[in-house]
Short mmCIF file of C-alpha atoms and ligand atoms in Angstrom, two decimals:
data_model
loop_
_atom_site.label_atom_id
_atom_site.label_comp_id
_atom_site.label_asym_id
_atom_site.label_seq_id
_atom_site.Cartn_x
_atom_site.Cartn_y
_atom_site.Cartn_z
CA MET A 1 98.54 77.47 107.38
CA ASN A 2 96.37 79.12 104.78
CA ILE A 3 95.05 77.10 101.89
CA PRO A 4 94.40 78.83 98.58
CA VAL A 5 90.78 79.07 97.47
CA LYS A 6 89.34 77.90 94.18
CA THR A 7 89.67 80.50 91.44
CA MET A 8 86.40 82.00 90.25
CA HIS A 9 85.52 81.40 86.61
CA ALA A 10 85.65 84.24 84.12
CA ALA A 11 81.84 84.18 83.86
CA GLU A 12 81.45 84.59 87.60
CA VAL A 13 83.90 87.49 87.63
CA ALA A 14 81.96 89.13 84.79
CA GLU A 15 78.70 88.66 86.65
CA ARG A 16 80.13 90.21 89.80
CA ALA A 17 81.47 93.12 87.81
CA SER A 18 78.09 93.74 86.26
CA ARG A 19 76.39 93.61 89.68
CA ALA A 20 78.96 96.12 90.96
CA ARG A 21 78.28 98.40 87.99
CA GLU A 22 74.56 98.30 88.60
CA ALA A 23 75.03 99.14 92.27
CA GLN A 24 77.37 101.99 91.36
CA GLY A 25 74.59 103.53 89.29
CA VAL A 26 72.56 103.82 92.49
CA TRP A 27 75.46 104.80 94.76
CA THR A 28 76.53 107.66 92.54
CA ARG A 29 73.17 109.32 93.21
CA TYR A 30 73.87 109.39 96.96
CA SER A 31 75.09 112.81 98.06
CA LEU A 32 78.58 112.99 99.52
CA THR A 33 77.06 113.57 102.95
CA GLN A 34 75.04 110.36 102.57
CA ARG A 35 78.12 108.45 101.47
CA VAL A 36 80.13 109.70 104.43
CA ARG A 37 77.29 108.72 106.75
CA ALA A 38 77.04 105.24 105.20
CA ILE A 39 80.77 104.61 105.52
CA ARG A 40 80.84 105.78 109.13
CA GLY A 41 77.84 103.57 109.84
CA PHE A 42 79.62 100.61 108.26
CA TRP A 43 82.73 101.26 110.36
CA ASP A 44 80.63 101.48 113.55
CA ALA A 45 79.04 98.15 112.64
CA LEU A 46 82.51 96.63 112.20
CA GLN A 47 83.58 98.08 115.52
CA ARG A 48 80.69 96.37 117.29
CA GLU A 49 82.20 93.09 116.05
CA ARG A 50 85.80 94.16 116.58
CA GLY A 51 86.67 91.06 118.62
CA ARG A 52 85.45 88.77 115.85
CA LEU A 53 87.26 90.71 113.16
CA ALA A 54 90.48 90.82 115.18
CA ALA A 55 90.31 87.07 115.80
CA LEU A 56 89.79 86.44 112.08
CA ILE A 57 92.80 88.55 111.07
CA HIS A 58 94.87 86.83 113.72
CA GLU A 59 93.78 83.37 112.56
CA GLU A 60 94.46 84.18 108.94
CA THR A 61 97.91 85.68 109.49
CA GLY A 62 99.21 84.42 112.83
CA LYS A 63 100.37 87.94 113.71
CA PRO A 64 100.36 88.97 117.37
CA MET A 65 97.08 90.39 118.65
CA ALA A 66 98.81 93.68 119.50
CA GLU A 67 99.75 94.08 115.83
CA VAL A 68 96.25 93.12 114.70
CA GLU A 69 94.84 95.79 117.01
CA PHE A 70 97.07 98.74 116.22
CA MET A 71 98.52 97.98 112.79
CA GLU A 72 95.35 96.72 111.15
CA LEU A 73 92.41 98.11 113.13
CA ASP A 74 93.60 101.31 114.85
CA ALA A 75 95.51 102.46 111.76
CA ALA A 76 92.34 101.85 109.72
CA ALA A 77 90.38 103.99 112.21
CA LEU A 78 92.84 106.88 111.82
CA ILE A 79 92.61 106.69 108.04
CA LEU A 80 88.84 106.39 108.02
CA LYS A 81 88.51 109.45 110.25
CA HIS A 82 90.85 111.47 108.09
CA LEU A 83 89.05 110.52 104.89
CA THR A 84 85.53 111.11 106.15
CA ARG A 85 86.50 114.47 107.72
CA ASN A 86 88.17 115.69 104.55
CA ALA A 87 85.95 114.19 101.85
CA HIS A 88 83.85 117.33 101.35
CA ARG A 89 86.84 119.66 101.13
CA VAL A 90 88.63 117.41 98.66
CA LEU A 91 85.75 116.17 96.49
CA GLN A 92 83.58 119.23 96.26
CA GLU A 93 83.68 121.28 93.07
CA GLN A 94 86.78 123.46 92.99
CA ALA A 95 86.59 126.89 91.38
CA VAL A 96 89.69 127.73 89.33
CA PRO A 97 90.88 131.16 88.24
CA LEU A 98 90.95 131.96 84.52
CA PRO A 99 93.23 134.35 82.64
CA TRP A 100 92.03 137.94 82.64
CA LEU A 101 91.23 137.65 78.93
CA MET A 102 88.44 135.24 79.85
CA LEU A 103 86.86 137.36 82.52
CA ASN A 104 83.47 136.76 80.99
CA LYS A 105 83.68 133.10 81.97
CA ARG A 106 83.75 130.97 85.10
CA ALA A 107 85.58 127.65 85.52
CA TYR A 108 85.50 124.83 87.99
CA VAL A 109 86.50 121.19 88.35
CA ARG A 110 84.03 118.44 89.19
CA TYR A 111 85.08 115.10 90.63
CA VAL A 112 83.14 112.38 88.88
CA PRO A 113 83.31 108.74 90.05
CA ARG A 114 85.21 106.47 87.70
CA GLY A 115 82.73 103.58 88.00
CA VAL A 116 84.04 100.18 89.10
CA VAL A 117 87.40 100.24 90.87
CA ALA A 118 89.50 97.09 91.15
CA LEU A 119 91.56 96.72 94.29
CA ILE A 120 94.12 93.93 93.99
CA THR A 121 95.80 93.32 97.31
CA PRO A 122 98.58 91.21 98.88
CA TRP A 123 98.51 88.87 101.86
CA ASN A 124 100.54 90.79 104.44
CA MET A 125 97.81 93.20 105.64
CA PRO A 126 94.55 91.43 104.80
CA PHE A 127 92.31 94.02 106.47
CA LEU A 128 94.20 97.33 106.50
CA ILE A 129 95.07 97.55 102.81
CA PRO A 130 91.72 96.42 101.33
CA PHE A 131 89.67 98.44 103.80
CA CYS A 132 91.71 101.64 103.55
CA ASP A 133 91.62 101.52 99.74
CA MET A 134 87.94 100.63 99.68
CA VAL A 135 86.89 103.62 101.81
CA PRO A 136 88.20 106.39 99.51
CA ALA A 137 87.01 104.52 96.40
CA LEU A 138 83.51 104.32 97.86
CA LEU A 139 83.55 107.89 99.18
CA ALA A 140 84.34 109.05 95.67
CA GLY A 141 81.18 107.31 94.46
CA ASN A 142 82.58 104.10 92.96
CA ALA A 143 81.78 100.43 93.33
CA VAL A 144 84.63 98.16 94.39
CA ILE A 145 85.79 94.76 93.22
CA LEU A 146 88.32 93.48 95.68
CA LYS A 147 90.69 90.69 94.63
CA PRO A 148 92.62 89.69 97.75
CA SER A 149 95.57 87.35 97.70
CA GLU A 150 94.41 83.77 97.30
CA TRP A 151 96.25 83.06 100.60
CA THR A 152 94.20 85.49 102.68
CA THR A 153 90.64 85.60 101.46
CA ARG A 154 88.68 85.10 104.66
CA VAL A 155 89.02 88.68 105.92
CA ALA A 156 88.02 90.01 102.49
CA LEU A 157 84.96 87.77 102.32
CA TYR A 158 84.03 88.87 105.83
CA LEU A 159 84.26 92.51 104.72
CA GLU A 160 82.03 91.82 101.72
CA ASP A 161 79.54 90.01 103.89
CA ARG A 162 79.45 92.77 106.53
CA ALA A 163 79.11 95.48 103.87
CA ARG A 164 76.08 93.65 102.51
CA ALA A 165 74.58 92.94 105.93
CA SER A 166 75.11 96.50 107.20
CA GLY A 167 72.37 97.80 104.91
CA PHE A 168 74.29 101.04 104.30
CA PHE A 169 75.18 100.35 100.67
CA PRO A 170 73.23 99.45 97.53
CA GLU A 171 73.22 95.66 97.08
CA GLY A 172 76.38 94.51 95.31
CA LEU A 173 78.45 97.68 95.75
CA VAL A 174 81.37 95.75 97.27
CA GLN A 175 82.26 92.52 95.48
CA VAL A 176 85.05 90.12 96.32
CA VAL A 177 86.59 87.96 93.61
CA VAL A 178 88.60 85.06 94.96
CA GLY A 179 91.34 83.10 93.27
CA ASP A 180 94.89 83.39 92.05
CA GLY A 181 96.53 85.79 89.61
CA GLU A 182 94.22 84.59 86.85
CA ALA A 183 91.24 85.91 88.76
CA GLY A 184 93.12 89.20 89.19
CA ALA A 185 93.75 89.36 85.45
CA GLU A 186 90.06 88.66 84.83
CA VAL A 187 89.01 91.49 87.15
CA LEU A 188 91.13 93.89 85.11
CA LYS A 189 88.98 93.19 82.05
CA HIS A 190 85.98 94.80 83.73
CA ALA A 191 87.35 97.58 85.92
CA ASP A 192 87.45 101.30 85.15
CA MET A 193 90.51 101.79 87.35
CA VAL A 194 92.92 99.58 89.27
CA LEU A 195 94.78 100.19 92.48
CA PHE A 196 97.27 97.37 92.80
CA THR A 197 99.39 96.54 95.83
CA GLY A 198 101.91 93.75 95.51
CA SER A 199 105.24 92.79 94.05
CA THR A 200 107.03 94.74 91.34
CA ALA A 201 106.93 91.73 88.98
CA THR A 202 103.13 91.43 89.15
CA GLY A 203 102.79 95.22 89.08
CA ARG A 204 104.36 95.24 85.62
CA LYS A 205 101.77 92.73 84.35
CA VAL A 206 98.93 94.75 85.87
CA ALA A 207 100.25 97.95 84.31
CA ALA A 208 100.45 96.24 80.91
CA ALA A 209 96.85 94.99 81.18
CA ALA A 210 95.66 98.42 82.30
CA GLY A 211 97.58 100.03 79.45
CA GLU A 212 95.91 97.72 76.97
CA ARG A 213 92.48 98.90 78.15
CA LEU A 214 93.61 102.48 78.83
CA ILE A 215 92.34 102.50 82.40
CA PRO A 216 94.14 104.39 85.17
CA CYS A 217 96.48 102.25 87.17
CA VAL A 218 98.05 103.05 90.53
CA LEU A 219 100.80 100.69 91.65
CA GLU A 220 102.04 100.25 95.22
CA LEU A 221 104.95 97.84 94.96
CA GLY A 222 107.88 96.37 96.84
CA GLY A 223 110.50 98.24 98.85
CA LYS A 224 113.97 98.00 100.34
CA HIS A 225 114.07 100.43 103.25
CA ALA A 226 117.65 101.51 103.96
CA MET A 227 118.18 103.04 107.38
CA ILE A 228 121.21 105.33 107.33
CA LEU A 229 122.97 106.08 110.62
CA ALA A 230 125.34 109.04 110.88
CA LYS A 231 127.99 109.00 113.61
CA ASP A 232 125.80 111.24 115.80
CA ALA A 233 122.72 109.03 115.43
CA PRO A 234 120.65 108.50 118.59
CA LEU A 235 121.80 104.90 118.91
CA GLU A 236 119.39 103.58 121.48
CA ARG A 237 116.31 104.78 119.61
CA ALA A 238 117.87 103.70 116.31
CA ALA A 239 118.55 100.14 117.50
CA LYS A 240 115.00 99.77 118.81
CA ALA A 241 113.64 101.28 115.59
CA ALA A 242 115.69 98.91 113.44
CA VAL A 243 114.42 95.89 115.34
CA TRP A 244 110.78 97.03 115.35
CA GLY A 245 111.04 98.37 111.81
CA ARG A 246 112.35 95.03 110.59
CA PHE A 247 110.56 92.43 112.70
CA ALA A 248 107.10 93.98 113.06
CA ASN A 249 104.65 91.87 111.09
CA SER A 250 107.51 89.33 110.96
CA GLY A 251 109.30 91.48 108.40
CA GLN A 252 106.42 91.26 105.93
CA LEU A 253 106.00 94.99 105.39
CA CYS A 254 106.73 96.84 102.18
CA VAL A 255 108.09 99.76 104.18
CA GLY A 256 109.98 97.52 106.64
CA VAL A 257 113.65 98.29 107.33
CA GLU A 258 115.70 95.82 105.30
CA VAL A 259 119.18 97.30 105.59
CA CYS A 260 121.09 99.41 108.13
CA LEU A 261 124.01 101.42 106.75
CA VAL A 262 125.95 102.52 109.79
CA HIS A 263 128.81 105.00 110.13
CA GLU A 264 131.92 103.00 111.04
CA ALA A 265 132.50 105.16 114.13
CA VAL A 266 129.35 103.80 115.78
CA TYR A 267 129.03 100.46 113.97
CA ALA A 268 130.28 98.27 116.84
CA ASP A 269 128.16 100.06 119.44
CA PHE A 270 125.05 99.86 117.21
CA CYS A 271 125.60 96.15 116.50
CA ALA A 272 125.96 95.38 120.20
CA ARG A 273 122.70 97.19 120.90
CA LEU A 274 121.00 95.33 118.05
CA GLU A 275 122.01 91.99 119.54
CA VAL A 276 120.53 92.99 122.89
CA GLU A 277 117.26 94.07 121.27
CA LEU A 278 117.17 90.91 119.17
CA ALA A 279 117.60 88.71 122.23
CA ALA A 280 114.76 90.54 123.98
CA LEU A 281 112.22 89.74 121.26
CA ARG A 282 109.50 87.37 122.36
CA PRO A 283 108.33 85.07 119.60
CA GLY A 284 105.39 83.26 121.09
CA PRO A 285 102.70 80.72 120.53
CA ALA A 286 100.01 82.35 118.41
CA GLY A 287 97.67 84.53 120.43
CA GLU A 288 99.81 85.09 123.55
CA PRO A 289 99.12 88.64 124.77
CA GLU A 290 102.83 89.29 125.46
CA GLN A 291 103.99 87.94 122.10
CA ASP A 292 106.14 90.25 119.90
CA LEU A 293 106.52 88.07 116.84
CA GLY A 294 104.26 85.83 114.83
CA GLY A 295 105.30 83.42 112.10
CA LEU A 296 105.40 83.86 108.35
CA ILE A 297 102.00 84.30 106.74
CA LEU A 298 103.03 82.60 103.53
CA ALA A 299 105.18 79.47 103.75
CA ALA A 300 106.65 80.16 100.30
CA GLN A 301 108.32 83.27 101.72
CA LEU A 302 110.59 80.90 103.65
CA ASP A 303 112.38 80.02 100.39
CA VAL A 304 113.36 83.67 99.85
CA VAL A 305 114.51 84.03 103.46
CA GLU A 306 116.61 80.85 103.28
CA ARG A 307 118.15 81.80 99.94
CA HIS A 308 119.13 85.25 101.24
CA LEU A 309 120.60 83.87 104.46
CA GLU A 310 122.60 81.14 102.69
CA ASP A 311 123.95 83.64 100.19
CA ALA A 312 124.98 85.99 103.01
CA ARG A 313 126.78 83.18 104.90
CA GLU A 314 128.55 82.07 101.74
CA LYS A 315 129.77 85.59 101.10
CA GLY A 316 131.25 85.92 104.59
CA ALA A 317 128.56 87.56 106.72
CA ARG A 318 128.03 86.74 110.40
CA VAL A 319 124.41 85.70 110.81
CA VAL A 320 122.72 85.73 114.22
CA GLY A 321 119.38 83.89 114.41
CA GLY A 322 117.72 82.70 111.23
CA GLU A 323 117.05 79.10 112.30
CA VAL A 324 114.58 77.72 109.81
CA ASP A 325 111.82 75.36 110.95
CA ARG A 326 110.39 73.99 107.69
CA ALA A 327 107.73 71.88 109.39
CA ASN A 328 106.11 74.94 110.93
CA ALA A 329 107.05 77.35 108.15
CA ALA A 330 108.90 79.43 110.71
CA VAL A 331 112.23 81.20 110.99
CA THR A 332 113.73 82.95 113.98
CA PRO A 333 114.53 86.66 113.48
CA ALA A 334 117.90 87.07 111.83
CA VAL A 335 120.51 89.81 111.65
CA VAL A 336 123.19 89.65 108.97
CA PHE A 337 126.24 91.51 110.29
CA GLU A 338 129.10 92.63 108.04
CA ALA A 339 126.78 92.64 105.04
CA LYS A 340 128.25 93.59 101.64
CA PRO A 341 126.56 95.31 98.69
CA GLU A 342 126.85 92.21 96.49
CA MET A 343 124.77 90.06 98.88
CA LEU A 344 121.13 89.28 98.01
CA VAL A 345 120.01 90.72 101.37
CA MET A 346 121.39 94.05 100.23
CA ARG A 347 119.98 93.99 96.70
CA GLU A 348 116.63 92.22 96.66
CA GLU A 349 113.53 92.63 98.78
CA THR A 350 113.56 89.88 101.46
CA PHE A 351 110.10 90.61 102.87
CA GLY A 352 110.82 88.44 105.89
CA PRO A 353 112.49 88.65 109.31
CA VAL A 354 116.05 89.32 108.12
CA LEU A 355 117.95 92.55 108.77
CA ALA A 356 121.26 93.30 107.03
CA VAL A 357 123.79 95.62 108.69
CA MET A 358 126.81 97.15 106.96
CA ALA A 359 129.45 99.67 108.02
CA VAL A 360 130.11 102.72 105.83
CA ARG A 361 132.86 105.33 106.00
CA ARG A 362 130.61 108.31 105.33
CA VAL A 363 126.91 109.07 105.08
CA GLU A 364 127.47 109.98 101.42
CA GLU A 365 128.63 106.40 100.77
CA ALA A 366 125.44 105.12 102.43
CA LEU A 367 123.34 107.39 100.20
CA VAL A 368 124.99 105.93 97.11
CA ILE A 369 124.33 102.35 98.30
CA ALA A 370 120.74 103.16 99.28
CA ASN A 371 120.03 104.77 95.91
CA ALA A 372 121.75 102.08 93.86
CA GLY A 373 118.84 99.61 94.00
CA ARG A 374 115.76 99.67 91.79
CA HIS A 375 113.36 100.10 94.70
CA GLY A 376 112.42 103.53 96.02
CA LEU A 377 109.67 103.10 98.58
CA ALA A 378 110.92 103.94 102.09
CA ALA A 379 114.21 105.07 103.63
CA SER A 380 115.34 106.84 106.78
CA VAL A 381 118.21 108.98 108.02
CA TRP A 382 119.36 109.00 111.64
CA SER A 383 121.27 111.91 113.15
CA ARG A 384 120.96 114.39 116.03
CA ASP A 385 121.71 117.19 113.58
CA LEU A 386 118.25 117.63 112.09
CA GLU A 387 119.34 120.15 109.49
CA ARG A 388 121.98 117.87 108.00
CA ALA A 389 119.61 114.91 108.29
CA ALA A 390 117.00 116.81 106.26
CA GLU A 391 119.64 117.55 103.65
CA TRP A 392 120.61 113.86 103.40
CA ALA A 393 116.94 112.89 103.38
CA SER A 394 116.38 115.09 100.34
CA LEU A 395 119.05 113.10 98.47
CA LEU A 396 117.30 109.77 98.95
CA GLU A 397 115.45 108.32 95.97
CA ALA A 398 112.43 107.11 97.92
CA GLY A 399 108.82 108.20 98.14
CA LEU A 400 108.62 107.84 101.94
CA VAL A 401 111.52 109.28 103.87
CA SER A 402 111.81 109.78 107.62
CA VAL A 403 114.33 111.36 109.93
CA ASN A 404 114.90 109.42 113.15
CA ASP A 405 111.73 107.41 112.55
CA VAL A 406 110.38 104.32 110.81
CA LEU A 407 107.07 102.86 109.58
CA ILE A 408 105.13 106.03 110.26
CA HIS A 409 103.91 107.17 106.85
CA TYR A 410 100.95 104.88 106.30
CA ALA A 411 99.13 106.10 109.39
CA ALA A 412 100.19 109.73 108.79
CA CYS A 413 97.62 109.56 106.04
CA ALA A 414 97.45 113.24 105.10
CA LEU A 415 100.79 112.49 103.43
CA PRO A 416 100.88 110.96 99.96
CA PHE A 417 102.03 107.33 100.26
CA GLY A 418 103.89 105.54 97.48
CA GLY A 419 107.19 104.77 95.86
CA MET A 420 109.64 106.02 93.28
CA LYS A 421 111.43 103.90 90.66
CA ASP A 422 110.35 100.22 90.72
CA SER A 423 108.35 100.76 93.91
CA GLY A 424 105.33 102.20 92.23
CA VAL A 425 103.38 104.63 90.17
CA GLY A 426 100.98 107.11 91.75
CA ARG A 427 100.15 107.64 95.41
CA ARG A 428 97.46 106.58 97.82
CA HIS A 429 96.51 108.81 100.79
CA GLY A 430 96.75 112.60 100.90
CA ASP A 431 94.19 114.60 98.91
CA GLN A 432 95.16 112.90 95.66
CA GLY A 433 94.47 109.54 97.30
CA LEU A 434 90.79 110.48 97.21
CA ARG A 435 90.75 112.41 93.97
CA MET A 436 92.46 109.66 92.01
CA PHE A 437 89.25 107.64 92.29
CA CYS A 438 87.49 110.34 90.22
CA GLU A 439 87.63 111.61 86.71
CA GLU A 440 88.36 115.31 86.84
CA GLN A 441 85.81 117.10 84.75
CA SER A 442 86.77 120.66 83.83
CA ILE A 443 83.81 122.93 83.23
CA VAL A 444 83.83 126.39 81.70
CA VAL A 445 80.68 128.49 81.77
CA HIS A 446 80.42 131.50 79.51
CA GLU A 447 78.51 133.94 81.70
CA TRP A 448 78.27 137.35 80.02
CA PRO A 449 77.46 139.01 77.72
CA SER A 450 76.04 135.70 76.65
CA GLN A 451 74.66 136.62 73.22
CA LEU A 452 77.89 138.15 71.80
CA PRO A 453 80.56 136.05 70.06
CA ASP A 454 84.02 135.94 71.64
CA PRO A 455 86.55 138.22 69.94
CA TRP A 456 88.85 135.34 68.89
CA TRP A 457 86.12 133.69 66.81
CA PHE A 458 85.69 134.33 63.06
CA PRO A 459 86.13 136.63 61.28
CA TYR A 460 89.89 137.20 61.76
CA GLY A 461 91.49 140.54 60.96
CA ARG A 462 94.89 142.19 61.33
CA LEU A 463 93.76 144.77 63.93
CA LYS A 464 91.79 142.20 65.93
CA THR A 465 94.80 139.88 66.00
CA ARG A 466 97.06 142.71 67.25
CA ILE A 467 94.62 143.67 70.00
CA LEU A 468 94.25 140.06 71.10
CA SER A 469 98.03 139.56 71.21
CA TRP A 470 98.35 142.69 73.29
CA LEU A 471 95.59 141.55 75.69
CA ALA A 472 97.16 138.09 75.97
CA TRP A 473 100.51 139.71 76.75
CA LEU A 474 98.87 141.88 79.42
CA THR A 475 97.16 138.90 81.06
P1 NDP B 501 101.98 89.56 94.43
O1 NDP B 501 102.43 90.52 93.42
O2 NDP B 501 102.38 88.15 94.30
O3 NDP B 501 100.38 89.55 94.49
C1 NDP B 501 99.61 90.70 94.73
C2 NDP B 501 98.19 90.46 94.25
O4 NDP B 501 98.17 90.35 92.83
C3 NDP B 501 97.59 89.16 94.76
O5 NDP B 501 96.22 89.35 95.01
C4 NDP B 501 97.82 88.24 93.59
O6 NDP B 501 96.98 87.13 93.60
C5 NDP B 501 97.51 89.17 92.45
N1 NDP B 501 98.02 88.76 91.13
C6 NDP B 501 99.00 87.87 90.82
N2 NDP B 501 99.18 87.82 89.47
C7 NDP B 501 98.31 88.69 88.92
C8 NDP B 501 98.01 89.10 87.58
N3 NDP B 501 98.66 88.60 86.54
N4 NDP B 501 97.05 90.03 87.38
C9 NDP B 501 96.38 90.57 88.44
N5 NDP B 501 96.61 90.22 89.73
C10 NDP B 501 97.56 89.30 89.97
O7 NDP B 501 102.41 90.16 95.83
P2 NDP B 501 102.32 89.47 97.25
O8 NDP B 501 100.89 89.12 97.55
O9 NDP B 501 103.34 88.40 97.34
O10 NDP B 501 102.70 90.68 98.23
C11 NDP B 501 104.00 90.97 98.62
C12 NDP B 501 104.51 92.17 97.86
O11 NDP B 501 103.63 93.27 98.06
C13 NDP B 501 105.87 92.64 98.38
O12 NDP B 501 106.69 92.94 97.29
C14 NDP B 501 105.52 93.91 99.16
O13 NDP B 501 106.60 94.82 99.23
C15 NDP B 501 104.38 94.45 98.35
N6 NDP B 501 103.56 95.38 99.14
C16 NDP B 501 103.58 96.70 98.78
C17 NDP B 501 102.89 97.64 99.55
C18 NDP B 501 102.89 99.08 99.20
O14 NDP B 501 102.03 99.82 99.68
N7 NDP B 501 103.82 99.55 98.38
C19 NDP B 501 102.14 97.22 100.75
C20 NDP B 501 102.18 95.81 101.00
C21 NDP B 501 102.87 94.93 100.21
P3 NDP B 501 97.48 85.75 94.35
O15 NDP B 501 98.16 86.13 95.61
O16 NDP B 501 96.23 85.06 94.61
O17 NDP B 501 98.43 85.11 93.39
#
């Protein structure tokens, strides 16, 4: 079980921030090509120690090695490749057209690093999230202060140590601040931008602190993925997807499937398939190569899981699994059948290995239920009729929507990733996921004839005004 670290003092946070700022002054003078080379070099150095890194993530989280490999490390490789291949296209100066009236001028946008970027991260993906946010921030020319969850600091400290030892970056460019929420709040006093990943409740506090200092703030918050099954849904794939989409990472995924809303015509068949898939899951002792499920990363999450299961039982649901082992902070994967909208499992993020399943009369009813909550991160629609599925998908109030698929958006990193409503503000990934780490500087150059004043300057006159209006209308 992870033990929280001691919170750094305000003075130490300030000192780290000032070291990061100094290093950024050097880093910003590296060309983009040099930055790309440095980041690739750093990744190669990490790859040479992949076994050590994988073991550390596994130790810190207890997740199966297969998940460490493909969800944390291989996904990071995909994202790193995408970012380094596209950095020049996205971050180079972009010429922009001007109205015809300004044909004597040229305009372009420059992408200027913001300075020191704070990355505040949760405990569920201790490598993937910090690393994949750090790479674009660095590529854009910033320094990074990473504040990981106090429950998973070892991977972050390892990253900081390897960044320093790699010799690819100016000394101090990547700083880790350890401690609880107070340390996170302290970091916000020094940063020029914050990218926060965590719960909606903390996201509000971070947004308020960022607002106070008028620094840009991107929020990646909680979710409540509703999986909607039409009566022509491909049931076998859907049942496997629901089980993987819910129990991967032991349910501790913001995009994880939390609820299945199933057309009543196929509800019984789908539930029977779910039970088969559930029984086939292999929770195992940590580290077993054939293990499907690890335990909970954070023991406190058990309280939420228990509360949601008790509430569901009290309100008449049939719960399969969900045996809680307090001593080992573990719970067996649970499915709540015959769920109802008023149950906690249907309304609040569980963020643990509990899947709620409810029958609906029509897909439209499922859409209403899915859109009723405050979260809007991920959702999916399941049907063999792809045209209708796309139509339903367009009605979902979620930032990440899939048809006949789950948990795919993060690695499909050319797509913007983020949530609507209480699930976030802004997007990581996609082109804007790189550009957001820059100030956009708009430049206009008056090119010719350089010594003459522009016609809209003083002195004004009736005829001049008419001609200008006419030219503006023509433009
Ligand atoms: P929390 O909101 O509890 O914490 C997130 C981070 O914020 C931690 O590092 C935490 O530190 C820090 N923090 C706490 N209080 C403050 C504060 N006042 N100011 C600044 N920082 C603060 O989230 P969890 O760690 O519990 O993560 C789980 C949540 O994250 C779930 O809701 C999940 O859905 C969401 N999430 C969202 C993702 C997305 O991309 N949308 C991806 C992954 C998770 P400490 O932990 O030390 O208290």
